Amino acid sequence: MSKLTEWSFRNKAAIALLVFMALVMGVISYFRLPMEFLPAADNPQVMITTIGPGMNGKAMEEQVTNPIEEAVLFVKGKKDIFSTSGDGYGQIIINYDSKTSMKEAKQEVEQALAGVPLPSNVMKPFVVQLNTSMIPISWLVVTFEKGLSEHDKDEQLKNVLAEIKNIEGAGQVVVDGKSNPVVLIEPHTQKLSELGLPVQSLLSILQGRGVSAAISEQIIDGHTANIALYDQIEDIKTLESLPVAPHVSLKDVASINVSKQQDSITRLNGQDAIMVTISKTAEANAVSVGNAIQNMVADFNKDHNGVEVSIILSTAESIVQSVNSMLQEVLLGALFATIIILVFMRNFKATIITIVSIPLSLGITLYLLHISGVSLNIITLGGVAVAVGRLVDDSIVVIENIYRRLQRESFSISLIKEATKEVASAITSSTLVTVAVFLPMGLLRGSLQDFLLPFALTVAYSLLASLIVALTVVPLLSAVLLKNTVEAPHKGAEWFTHFIRWNLNRKWLPLTLALLLFAGSIGLYVSMPKGALDSSSAEYVDISLQYAGDTPSDDVLLAGERLDSYLTQHASVDWVMMSLGNSAEAAKFGAVSSATNVQFMLHLKKQTNVEQFMAEILALQDQYAGADLFVTATDLMMGGGSSNIFIDIMGENTEQLAQAAEQIVTAIRPVDGVLKVESNQSEQKTVYSYKINATQATGQDTAMQLQSLFNPMPLGEIKIDGHATPVILQPVALAQTESDLKQITLMTEEGPRSIEEVASLVKTQEPSLLYHKEGKPYVRVTVSAEPSLLSKVDQRIKEEMNSVELPEGVKAIVGGASSDQSEDFADLGMTALISIGIVYLIMVLTFKTLRAPLAILISLPLAAIGAVTGLLISGVTPDFTAMFGALMLIGIVVTNAIVLIDRVKQNEQTMSIREAIAEAAATRLRPIVMTALATICAMLPLVFGSHESGSIVSQSLAIVVIGGLAGATVLTLIIVPCVYELMYFRKSAKQRRRQVQDGLTASS
């Protein structure tokens, strides 16, 4: 790499131009880079959602879920498949392995579903494959002035949607809370009975109507003309006049009214609202699209009367805030690193030369990210925040060596070149080692790779750029700015030389202490609870009010409105959105739930104590008898840190499954750290079944009649004000008691007959929700654990389950957050092993020996001592991000040892091993401490700043890196020299004996 320095001195003008270009391209790239919250990542999952109004859970399972499961059971790449069947909806979730192309997986599922026959009242299945790019950009609320007609409201909403779709980069648009006009026909049963007409006679009232047909082409009056036919009903009066029987019109036997119909209810701050959720296309810039939506809303409100569009939430603002927050931490880190350099060097010019690597490296990094297609997001900026301390490390080593030489020798260009050459090998290998640690992240699986690879590329680009700057720009600037520098000679750290010699004479003492500290730190880490990702800084709260499946819908809505009113008036709540019911629009995103589940999303005001607020809401549980109240802190884009543990119980016998679930729930409920335990098989619903007497009636005919009696029946459409409006026949049977169900009258070939004559009524209790795993019934026990005690709770649950005797043929599998955490830890562990192997290979290539790199690798376990101590002192629970910080330490910690051993190897050409070690330790003490402190101080903003909820760049990561680096730096300067001399024990001992003999000879 010294040739690069020589080339830069021969091409000073080219270097100056390249520096200018790097800064300019960096600025341009910053403004052109797509700004996102997260990198594009596929969720390795496909969801199939179905909606069947009026169907109970059992019917959905048998007629919808089972056929779909059979069709997709053997799709390629499938890991497992789960399904839920409830009243009016069903959902099948297929999980895939990390190697599967999710685009192809979705296409295969859609093809498999094409031939699946489903009941006529079930909507076409929605196939959903989610990606981080589908995170909504904006939530809009559309409100109308009072007195505006439904037709005008519909037109205004169409105008809003048209404006949104014209925005460049706008993608999926979902509308919730929209009401549609319908014509309701309410039969007069008594009048029909008097006229001897069955209710079913109204079903064909619109049959053959609404026809538009081209008849023929004829020559009329000598000209070619087309003949057409139109049969359109365009007003209520015409509908009322349609004949039902001879001399009987529809208005004689029914009431006709125009009303509104809503599939789902959406309320904002207690008022009915239409919510419009907008996502962006995969390639679009989230911030640009968000800004375009804001401009569109402002222009629309200015140009339209009677309607107002408001933005209640824009993730574009959150993205800008998050990116700016992380950028601020990067700049603070750079400032702290600069102060450290100035304190140690005590030379302003040398400090300027050193910190020039920060803007140059960042400029080159931004340009490389741009041409690599990587977006500017919280992950890539986190990579910069982590790397900013290392950006000056190479420059520090170079400028410190130049500055130290200048304190003893007179200035010359050759001195600058030689001083750079002395450390070129060390900084090159240390930088390559750090890069080598991060690049294996590309070997991780699935979404973990999608998240960590951009992080790794950012760190790799920035470190390689800093190396190039250190070998080219720093020597050139030193030749210019330090030309007339005259400094007092640097005495070196003589005390440290004596200290190292003392330790080398008593190797057993520092090595034993280090071994004991390492063993103690490992023991402490193992005993520490491993927590879920922190979500305490979340500004959003999700609330679910879940009633039993047999609760009347009016009671559910009333309770939801009562809780909605309380939340709306709460002083800590900025806004609250309530939703109830399923809609086709929401189902497109896989969002379906029980019809008795009221859901709320809240945005809390700043400075709100989230934990206290959640506890206050949970305290309302007693006011909602018969309901379960769930409260979860969440992050809008990352989600909350899940701390749920699942126990899936599988077998063929449903009674045995229920028995096993009860045993497990009883066993784990008392476990310390368990907040709540629930089972999915506890909810039962009453089902009344008509058992047909085959000699008296047919099931198909009876079912059709009962459906028309109990359910709204679509008859067709008429045109009102030029818009197609559905016509629906309202049910005439309003059964409130079991007796009412027995008094239903059916029409048969023999005339009207009571249903008791053709069928018997059977009452049963059946689950309102039915669950399948791999197409077979299963029971899931869900355990909500204290987030900070996740691993301990998981361990205790497994211990308790070992004592539970399950029925024969029943097995239980533990999964959920703790299992996912273990898999992530295992992935990072494998990546760490690969990284260590690559690090060792690079050092062997650098030092041309196997032994010296082993001495350097001893610094890795030393880092564990400081990392665990940091977690212990701070009281922070280790989580996935802490493990990620440990992986980073592999690359960061060994750099100090490389710089030290490189100096030792240079000294060995003229000195004995012990003298080489003592001189190297004293000489490299200042740059090692400087680089360590610069990295530590650069990461301090991540400890005390406002880190993003759920982000991998978090407080625990910073604490692990700071603690590990601090501990490793201190111990590296003591332990690595001892281990190195042990590696060459015989040679060193022989050299010392020879020195003693030479000394005796000289004295004699």
Coordinates of N, CA, C and O in Angstrom, one line a residue, residues 403-473:
Y403 N 4.0 12.7 13.2 CA 4.3 13.7 14.2 C 5.4 13.3 15.1 O 6.2 14.1 15.5
R404 N 5.4 12.0 15.5 CA 6.4 11.5 16.4 C 7.8 11.6 15.8 O 8.8 11.9 16.5
R405 N 7.9 11.2 14.5 CA 9.1 11.3 13.8 C 9.6 12.8 13.7 O 10.8 13.0 13.8
L406 N 8.7 13.7 13.5 CA 9.1 15.1 13.3 C 9.6 15.7 14.6 O 10.3 16.7 14.6
Q407 N 9.2 15.1 15.8 CA 9.7 15.6 17.1 C 11.1 15.1 17.3 O 11.8 15.7 18.2
R408 N 11.6 14.2 16.5 CA 13.0 13.8 16.7 C 13.9 14.1 15.5 O 15.1 14.1 15.6
E409 N 13.2 14.3 14.3 CA 14.0 14.5 13.1 C 13.5 15.7 12.4 O 12.4 16.2 12.6
S410 N 14.4 16.2 11.5 CA 13.9 17.4 10.7 C 13.0 17.0 9.6 O 13.0 15.9 9.1
F411 N 12.2 18.0 9.2 CA 11.2 17.8 8.2 C 11.8 17.5 6.8 O 12.7 18.1 6.4
S412 N 11.1 16.5 6.1 CA 11.5 16.2 4.7 C 10.3 15.4 4.2 O 9.6 14.7 4.9
I413 N 10.2 15.4 2.8 CA 9.2 14.6 2.2 C 9.4 13.1 2.3 O 8.5 12.4 2.5
S414 N 10.7 12.8 2.3 CA 11.0 11.4 2.5 C 10.6 10.9 3.9 O 10.2 9.7 4.1
L415 N 10.8 11.8 4.9 CA 10.4 11.4 6.2 C 8.9 11.1 6.3 O 8.4 10.1 6.9
I416 N 8.1 11.9 5.6 CA 6.6 11.7 5.5 C 6.3 10.4 4.9 O 5.5 9.6 5.4
K417 N 7.0 10.1 3.8 CA 6.7 8.8 3.1 C 7.1 7.6 4.0 O 6.4 6.6 4.0
E418 N 8.3 7.7 4.6 CA 8.8 6.6 5.4 C 7.9 6.4 6.6 O 7.6 5.2 7.0
A419 N 7.5 7.5 7.3 CA 6.6 7.3 8.4 C 5.2 6.7 8.0 O 4.7 5.9 8.8
T420 N 4.7 7.1 6.9 CA 3.5 6.5 6.4 C 3.7 5.0 6.0 O 2.9 4.2 6.4
K421 N 4.8 4.7 5.4 CA 5.1 3.3 5.0 C 5.3 2.4 6.3 O 4.9 1.2 6.2
E422 N 5.8 3.0 7.4 CA 6.0 2.2 8.6 C 4.7 1.6 9.1 O 4.7 0.5 9.7
V423 N 3.6 2.3 8.9 CA 2.3 1.9 9.5 C 1.3 1.5 8.4 O 0.2 1.0 8.7
A424 N 1.7 1.5 7.1 CA 0.8 1.2 6.0 C 0.3 -0.2 6.1 O -0.9 -0.5 6.0
S425 N 1.2 -1.1 6.4 CA 0.8 -2.5 6.5 C -0.2 -2.8 7.6 O -1.1 -3.5 7.5
A426 N 0.1 -2.1 8.8 CA -0.7 -2.3 10.0 C -2.1 -1.8 9.8 O -3.1 -2.5 10.0
I427 N -2.2 -0.6 9.2 CA -3.6 0.0 9.1 C -4.3 -0.7 8.0 O -5.6 -0.8 8.0
T428 N -3.6 -1.1 6.9 CA -4.3 -1.9 5.8 C -4.9 -3.2 6.3 O -6.1 -3.5 6.1
S429 N -4.1 -3.9 7.1 CA -4.6 -5.2 7.6 C -5.7 -5.0 8.6 O -6.7 -5.7 8.6
S430 N -5.6 -4.0 9.5 CA -6.6 -3.8 10.5 C -7.9 -3.3 9.9 O -9.0 -3.7 10.3
T431 N -7.8 -2.5 8.8 CA -9.0 -2.1 8.1 C -9.7 -3.3 7.4 O -10.9 -3.4 7.4
L432 N -8.9 -4.0 6.7 CA -9.4 -5.2 6.0 C -10.0 -6.2 6.9 O -11.0 -6.8 6.6
V433 N -9.4 -6.3 8.1 CA -10.0 -7.2 9.1 C -11.4 -6.7 9.6 O -12.3 -7.5 9.7
T434 N -11.5 -5.4 9.8 CA -12.8 -4.9 10.2 C -13.8 -5.1 9.1 O -15.0 -5.5 9.4
V435 N -13.4 -4.8 7.9 CA -14.4 -5.0 6.7 C -14.7 -6.5 6.6 O -15.9 -6.8 6.4
A436 N -13.8 -7.4 6.8 CA -14.0 -8.8 6.7 C -15.0 -9.3 7.8 O -15.7 -10.3 7.5
V437 N -15.1 -8.6 8.9 CA -16.1 -9.0 9.9 C -17.5 -8.7 9.5 O -18.4 -9.5 9.7
F438 N -17.7 -7.6 8.8 CA -19.0 -7.2 8.4 C -19.5 -7.8 7.1 O -20.7 -8.1 7.0
L439 N -18.6 -8.1 6.2 CA -19.1 -8.7 4.9 C -19.8 -10.0 5.0 O -20.7 -10.3 4.3
P440 N -19.4 -10.9 6.0 CA -20.1 -12.2 6.1 C -21.6 -12.0 6.5 O -22.3 -13.0 6.4
M441 N -22.0 -10.8 6.8 CA -23.4 -10.6 7.1 C -24.3 -10.9 5.9 O -25.4 -11.2 6.0
G442 N -23.6 -10.8 4.7 CA -24.3 -11.2 3.5 C -24.7 -12.6 3.4 O -25.5 -13.0 2.6
L443 N -24.1 -13.4 4.3 CA -24.4 -14.9 4.3 C -25.6 -15.2 5.2 O -26.0 -16.3 5.2
L444 N -26.0 -14.2 6.0 CA -27.2 -14.4 6.9 C -28.4 -14.7 6.0 O -28.5 -14.4 4.8
R445 N -29.5 -15.2 6.7 CA -30.6 -15.7 5.9 C -31.8 -14.7 6.0 O -31.9 -13.9 7.0
G446 N -32.5 -14.6 4.9 CA -33.8 -13.9 4.9 C -33.7 -12.5 5.2 O -32.8 -11.7 4.8
S447 N -34.8 -12.0 6.0 CA -34.9 -10.6 6.3 C -33.7 -10.1 7.1 O -33.3 -8.9 7.0
L448 N -33.0 -11.0 7.9 CA -31.9 -10.6 8.6 C -30.8 -10.1 7.7 O -30.1 -9.1 7.9
Q449 N -30.6 -10.8 6.6 CA -29.6 -10.4 5.5 C -30.1 -9.0 4.9 O -29.2 -8.1 4.7
D450 N -31.4 -8.9 4.6 CA -31.9 -7.7 4.0 C -31.6 -6.5 4.9 O -31.3 -5.4 4.4
F451 N -31.6 -6.6 6.2 CA -31.4 -5.5 7.1 C -29.9 -5.3 7.3 O -29.5 -4.2 7.4
L452 N -29.1 -6.4 7.5 CA -27.7 -6.2 7.9 C -26.8 -6.0 6.7 O -25.7 -5.4 6.9
L453 N -27.1 -6.5 5.5 CA -26.2 -6.3 4.4 C -26.0 -4.8 4.1 O -24.8 -4.4 3.9
P454 N -27.0 -4.0 4.0 CA -26.8 -2.5 3.8 C -25.9 -1.9 4.9 O -25.1 -1.1 4.6
F455 N -26.1 -2.4 6.1 CA -25.3 -1.9 7.3 C -23.9 -2.3 7.0 O -22.9 -1.5 7.2
A456 N -23.6 -3.6 6.6 CA -22.3 -4.0 6.4 C -21.6 -3.3 5.2 O -20.4 -2.9 5.3
L457 N -22.4 -3.1 4.2 CA -21.8 -2.3 3.0 C -21.4 -0.9 3.4 O -20.4 -0.4 3.0
T458 N -22.3 -0.3 4.2 CA -22.0 1.1 4.6 C -20.7 1.2 5.4 O -19.8 2.0 5.2
V459 N -20.5 0.2 6.4 CA -19.3 0.2 7.2 C -18.1 -0.1 6.3 O -17.0 0.5 6.4
A460 N -18.3 -1.1 5.4 CA -17.1 -1.5 4.5 C -16.7 -0.3 3.6 O -15.5 0.0 3.5
Y461 N -17.7 0.3 3.0 CA -17.3 1.5 2.1 C -16.6 2.6 2.9 O -15.6 3.1 2.4
S462 N -17.2 2.9 4.1 CA -16.6 4.0 4.8 C -15.2 3.7 5.3 O -14.3 4.6 5.3
L463 N -14.9 2.5 5.8 CA -13.6 2.1 6.3 C -12.6 2.0 5.2 O -11.4 2.4 5.3
L464 N -13.0 1.4 4.0 CA -12.0 1.4 2.9 C -11.7 2.8 2.4 O -10.6 3.1 2.0
A465 N -12.7 3.6 2.4 CA -12.5 5.0 2.0 C -11.5 5.7 3.0 O -10.6 6.5 2.5
S466 N -11.7 5.5 4.3 CA -10.8 6.1 5.3 C -9.4 5.6 5.1 O -8.4 6.3 5.4
L467 N -9.2 4.3 4.7 CA -7.9 3.8 4.5 C -7.2 4.5 3.3 O -6.0 4.9 3.5
I468 N -7.9 4.7 2.3 CA -7.4 5.3 1.1 C -7.0 6.8 1.4 O -5.9 7.3 1.1
V469 N -7.9 7.4 2.2 CA -7.6 8.8 2.6 C -6.3 8.9 3.5 O -5.5 9.8 3.3
A470 N -6.2 7.9 4.4 CA -5.1 7.9 5.3 C -3.8 7.7 4.6 O -2.7 8.2 5.0
L471 N -3.8 7.0 3.5 CA -2.6 6.7 2.7 C -2.2 7.7 1.6 O -1.1 7.6 1.1
T472 N -3.2 8.5 1.3 CA -3.0 9.5 0.2 C -3.1 11.0 0.7 O -2.1 11.7 0.7
V473 N -4.3 11.3 1.2 CA -4.5 12.7 1.5 C -3.8 13.1 2.8 O -3.2 14.2 2.8

